[in-house]
Amino acid sequence: MADEETQSTLAKVAGLVVAGGVAWLATKAVDTAWKAASGHKPPKPEDDADDIKIGEVVAAAAITTAVVTFARIFATRGTKKFMQRVDRNRRLPS
C-alpha cells in the first residue's frame, strides 16, 4: 500500500512539474508569436493602462489562456501515461 501511495505521489509531483514547465513554455511561445504578429509584446497587468486597448487585452488573455490550458492538459495526460508505463515495467518479473 505504501509503495502505491509513493507512486501516486511521485506521479502527481511529476505531473505538476511538467505542467508548470509546459505552461511557462506555452506563455513564452504566445509572447513570441504575438510580438511577431503585432510588433510588440502582448499587454501585461503591470503595463501603463493608457497605452492599451481593451480589445487587445481581451484577445491576449483569451489566446494565452487557451494555449496554456491545452498545453497543460496534454502535458498532464502524457505524464500520466508515462508514469503508468514506468509503473507497469517495474511490476514485470525479471
mmCIF file with all atom_site columns, C-alpha atoms in Angstrom:
data_model
loop_
_atom_site.group_PDB
_atom_site.id
_atom_site.type_symbol
_atom_site.label_atom_id
_atom_site.label_alt_id
_atom_site.label_comp_id
_atom_site.label_asym_id
_atom_site.label_entity_id
_atom_site.label_seq_id
_atom_site.pdbx_PDB_ins_code
_atom_site.Cartn_x
_atom_site.Cartn_y
_atom_site.Cartn_z
_atom_site.occupancy
_atom_site.B_iso_or_equiv
_atom_site.pdbx_formal_charge
_atom_site.auth_seq_id
_atom_site.auth_comp_id
_atom_site.auth_asym_id
_atom_site.auth_atom_id
_atom_site.pdbx_PDB_model_num
ATOM 1  C CA . MET A 1 1  ? 0.000  0.000   0.000   1.00 0.00 ? 1  MET A CA 1
ATOM 2  C CA . ALA A 1 2  ? 2.783  2.435   0.885   1.00 0.00 ? 2  ALA A CA 1
ATOM 3  C CA . ASP A 1 3  ? 4.511  1.727   -2.439  1.00 0.00 ? 3  ASP A CA 1
ATOM 4  C CA . GLU A 1 4  ? 1.307  2.581   -4.348  1.00 0.00 ? 4  GLU A CA 1
ATOM 5  C CA . GLU A 1 5  ? 0.934  5.826   -2.377  1.00 0.00 ? 5  GLU A CA 1
ATOM 6  C CA . THR A 1 6  ? 4.557  6.718   -3.136  1.00 0.00 ? 6  THR A CA 1
ATOM 7  C CA . GLN A 1 7  ? 3.997  6.057   -6.836  1.00 0.00 ? 7  GLN A CA 1
ATOM 8  C CA . SER A 1 8  ? 0.822  8.114   -6.806  1.00 0.00 ? 8  SER A CA 1
ATOM 9  C CA . THR A 1 9  ? 2.574  10.999  -5.066  1.00 0.00 ? 9  THR A CA 1
ATOM 10 C CA . LEU A 1 10 ? 5.513  10.762  -7.467  1.00 0.00 ? 10 LEU A CA 1
ATOM 11 C CA . ALA A 1 11 ? 3.122  10.838  -10.429 1.00 0.00 ? 11 ALA A CA 1
ATOM 12 C CA . LYS A 1 12 ? 1.339  13.902  -9.040  1.00 0.00 ? 12 LYS A CA 1
ATOM 13 C CA . VAL A 1 13 ? 4.595  15.761  -8.407  1.00 0.00 ? 13 VAL A CA 1
ATOM 14 C CA . ALA A 1 14 ? 5.936  14.854  -11.851 1.00 0.00 ? 14 ALA A CA 1
ATOM 15 C CA . GLY A 1 15 ? 2.647  15.968  -13.414 1.00 0.00 ? 15 GLY A CA 1
ATOM 16 C CA . LEU A 1 16 ? 2.780  19.309  -11.602 1.00 0.00 ? 16 LEU A CA 1
ATOM 17 C CA . VAL A 1 17 ? 6.386  19.954  -12.604 1.00 0.00 ? 17 VAL A CA 1
ATOM 18 C CA . VAL A 1 18 ? 5.793  19.044  -16.248 1.00 0.00 ? 18 VAL A CA 1
ATOM 19 C CA . ALA A 1 19 ? 2.525  21.018  -16.429 1.00 0.00 ? 19 ALA A CA 1
ATOM 20 C CA . GLY A 1 20 ? 4.206  24.064  -14.900 1.00 0.00 ? 20 GLY A CA 1
ATOM 21 C CA . GLY A 1 21 ? 7.111  23.896  -17.313 1.00 0.00 ? 21 GLY A CA 1
ATOM 22 C CA . VAL A 1 22 ? 4.837  23.438  -20.297 1.00 0.00 ? 22 VAL A CA 1
ATOM 23 C CA . ALA A 1 23 ? 2.641  26.345  -19.172 1.00 0.00 ? 23 ALA A CA 1
ATOM 24 C CA . TRP A 1 24 ? 5.717  28.573  -18.965 1.00 0.00 ? 24 TRP A CA 1
ATOM 25 C CA . LEU A 1 25 ? 6.887  27.473  -22.428 1.00 0.00 ? 25 LEU A CA 1
ATOM 26 C CA . ALA A 1 26 ? 3.405  27.997  -23.877 1.00 0.00 ? 26 ALA A CA 1
ATOM 27 C CA . THR A 1 27 ? 3.292  31.526  -22.455 1.00 0.00 ? 27 THR A CA 1
ATOM 28 C CA . LYS A 1 28 ? 6.686  32.301  -23.977 1.00 0.00 ? 28 LYS A CA 1
ATOM 29 C CA . ALA A 1 29 ? 5.526  30.904  -27.338 1.00 0.00 ? 29 ALA A CA 1
ATOM 30 C CA . VAL A 1 30 ? 2.405  33.099  -27.281 1.00 0.00 ? 30 VAL A CA 1
ATOM 31 C CA . ASP A 1 31 ? 4.521  36.139  -26.359 1.00 0.00 ? 31 ASP A CA 1
ATOM 32 C CA . THR A 1 32 ? 6.884  35.451  -29.266 1.00 0.00 ? 32 THR A CA 1
ATOM 33 C CA . ALA A 1 33 ? 4.058  34.862  -31.755 1.00 0.00 ? 33 ALA A CA 1
ATOM 34 C CA . TRP A 1 34 ? 2.216  37.975  -30.568 1.00 0.00 ? 34 TRP A CA 1
ATOM 35 C CA . LYS A 1 35 ? 5.345  40.096  -30.970 1.00 0.00 ? 35 LYS A CA 1
ATOM 36 C CA . ALA A 1 36 ? 5.965  38.681  -34.458 1.00 0.00 ? 36 ALA A CA 1
ATOM 37 C CA . ALA A 1 37 ? 2.369  39.404  -35.499 1.00 0.00 ? 37 ALA A CA 1
ATOM 38 C CA . SER A 1 38 ? 1.882  42.820  -33.888 1.00 0.00 ? 38 SER A CA 1
ATOM 39 C CA . GLY A 1 39 ? 5.375  44.224  -33.473 1.00 0.00 ? 39 GLY A CA 1
ATOM 40 C CA . HIS A 1 40 ? 5.121  44.462  -29.682 1.00 0.00 ? 40 HIS A CA 1
ATOM 41 C CA . LYS A 1 41 ? 4.679  42.204  -26.666 1.00 0.00 ? 41 LYS A CA 1
ATOM 42 C CA . PRO A 1 42 ? 1.161  41.286  -25.501 1.00 0.00 ? 42 PRO A CA 1
ATOM 43 C CA . PRO A 1 43 ? -0.268 43.510  -22.762 1.00 0.00 ? 43 PRO A CA 1
ATOM 44 C CA . LYS A 1 44 ? 0.526  42.610  -19.157 1.00 0.00 ? 44 LYS A CA 1
ATOM 45 C CA . PRO A 1 45 ? -1.232 43.725  -15.961 1.00 0.00 ? 45 PRO A CA 1
ATOM 46 C CA . GLU A 1 46 ? 1.707  45.932  -14.969 1.00 0.00 ? 46 GLU A CA 1
ATOM 47 C CA . ASP A 1 47 ? 1.684  47.883  -18.269 1.00 0.00 ? 47 ASP A CA 1
ATOM 48 C CA . ASP A 1 48 ? 0.531  51.502  -18.403 1.00 0.00 ? 48 ASP A CA 1
ATOM 49 C CA . ALA A 1 49 ? -3.252 51.378  -18.938 1.00 0.00 ? 49 ALA A CA 1
ATOM 50 C CA . ASP A 1 50 ? -3.303 54.463  -21.183 1.00 0.00 ? 50 ASP A CA 1
ATOM 51 C CA . ASP A 1 51 ? -1.416 52.700  -23.987 1.00 0.00 ? 51 ASP A CA 1
ATOM 52 C CA . ILE A 1 52 ? -3.519 49.523  -24.082 1.00 0.00 ? 52 ILE A CA 1
ATOM 53 C CA . LYS A 1 53 ? -6.749 48.932  -25.992 1.00 0.00 ? 53 LYS A CA 1
ATOM 54 C CA . ILE A 1 54 ? -9.365 46.751  -24.290 1.00 0.00 ? 54 ILE A CA 1
ATOM 55 C CA . GLY A 1 55 ? -9.765 44.544  -27.370 1.00 0.00 ? 55 GLY A CA 1
ATOM 56 C CA . GLU A 1 56 ? -6.061 43.786  -27.335 1.00 0.00 ? 56 GLU A CA 1
ATOM 57 C CA . VAL A 1 57 ? -6.190 42.866  -23.642 1.00 0.00 ? 57 VAL A CA 1
ATOM 58 C CA . VAL A 1 58 ? -9.146 40.525  -24.201 1.00 0.00 ? 58 VAL A CA 1
ATOM 59 C CA . ALA A 1 59 ? -7.513 38.899  -27.232 1.00 0.00 ? 59 ALA A CA 1
ATOM 60 C CA . ALA A 1 60 ? -4.182 38.414  -25.435 1.00 0.00 ? 60 ALA A CA 1
ATOM 61 C CA . ALA A 1 61 ? -5.886 36.932  -22.370 1.00 0.00 ? 61 ALA A CA 1
ATOM 62 C CA . ALA A 1 62 ? -8.054 34.574  -24.416 1.00 0.00 ? 62 ALA A CA 1
ATOM 63 C CA . ILE A 1 63 ? -5.219 33.344  -26.626 1.00 0.00 ? 63 ILE A CA 1
ATOM 64 C CA . THR A 1 64 ? -2.780 32.887  -23.752 1.00 0.00 ? 64 THR A CA 1
ATOM 65 C CA . THR A 1 65 ? -5.342 31.085  -21.598 1.00 0.00 ? 65 THR A CA 1
ATOM 66 C CA . ALA A 1 66 ? -6.371 28.745  -24.403 1.00 0.00 ? 66 ALA A CA 1
ATOM 67 C CA . VAL A 1 67 ? -2.816 27.834  -25.395 1.00 0.00 ? 67 VAL A CA 1
ATOM 68 C CA . VAL A 1 68 ? -1.650 27.312  -21.799 1.00 0.00 ? 68 VAL A CA 1
ATOM 69 C CA . THR A 1 69 ? -4.723 25.243  -20.926 1.00 0.00 ? 69 THR A CA 1
ATOM 70 C CA . PHE A 1 70 ? -4.333 22.935  -23.924 1.00 0.00 ? 70 PHE A CA 1
ATOM 71 C CA . ALA A 1 71 ? -0.600 22.580  -23.282 1.00 0.00 ? 71 ALA A CA 1
ATOM 72 C CA . ARG A 1 72 ? -1.175 21.702  -19.616 1.00 0.00 ? 72 ARG A CA 1
ATOM 73 C CA . ILE A 1 73 ? -3.876 19.154  -20.479 1.00 0.00 ? 73 ILE A CA 1
ATOM 74 C CA . PHE A 1 74 ? -1.675 17.353  -22.988 1.00 0.00 ? 74 PHE A CA 1
ATOM 75 C CA . ALA A 1 75 ? 1.374  17.509  -20.704 1.00 0.00 ? 75 ALA A CA 1
ATOM 76 C CA . THR A 1 76 ? -0.587 16.125  -17.760 1.00 0.00 ? 76 THR A CA 1
ATOM 77 C CA . ARG A 1 77 ? -2.056 13.297  -19.849 1.00 0.00 ? 77 ARG A CA 1
ATOM 78 C CA . GLY A 1 78 ? 1.330  12.480  -21.319 1.00 0.00 ? 78 GLY A CA 1
ATOM 79 C CA . THR A 1 79 ? 2.965  12.434  -17.900 1.00 0.00 ? 79 THR A CA 1
ATOM 80 C CA . LYS A 1 80 ? 0.213  10.181  -16.556 1.00 0.00 ? 80 LYS A CA 1
ATOM 81 C CA . LYS A 1 81 ? 0.669  7.702   -19.414 1.00 0.00 ? 81 LYS A CA 1
ATOM 82 C CA . PHE A 1 82 ? 4.437  7.776   -18.952 1.00 0.00 ? 82 PHE A CA 1
ATOM 83 C CA . MET A 1 83 ? 4.161  7.128   -15.212 1.00 0.00 ? 83 MET A CA 1
ATOM 84 C CA . GLN A 1 84 ? 1.748  4.234   -15.863 1.00 0.00 ? 84 GLN A CA 1
ATOM 85 C CA . ARG A 1 85 ? 4.253  2.717   -18.294 1.00 0.00 ? 85 ARG A CA 1
ATOM 86 C CA . VAL A 1 86 ? 7.070  3.106   -15.781 1.00 0.00 ? 86 VAL A CA 1
ATOM 87 C CA . ASP A 1 87 ? 4.939  1.538   -13.061 1.00 0.00 ? 87 ASP A CA 1
ATOM 88 C CA . ARG A 1 88 ? 3.927  -1.343  -15.348 1.00 0.00 ? 88 ARG A CA 1
ATOM 89 C CA . ASN A 1 89 ? 7.580  -2.017  -16.204 1.00 0.00 ? 89 ASN A CA 1
ATOM 90 C CA . ARG A 1 90 ? 8.533  -2.036  -12.530 1.00 0.00 ? 90 ARG A CA 1
ATOM 91 C CA . ARG A 1 91 ? 5.939  -4.741  -11.815 1.00 0.00 ? 91 ARG A CA 1
ATOM 92 C CA . LEU A 1 92 ? 7.104  -7.098  -14.543 1.00 0.00 ? 92 LEU A CA 1
ATOM 93 C CA . PRO A 1 93 ? 9.026  -10.103 -13.192 1.00 0.00 ? 93 PRO A CA 1
ATOM 94 C CA . SER A 1 94 ? 12.677 -10.158 -14.163 1.00 0.00 ? 94 SER A CA 1
#
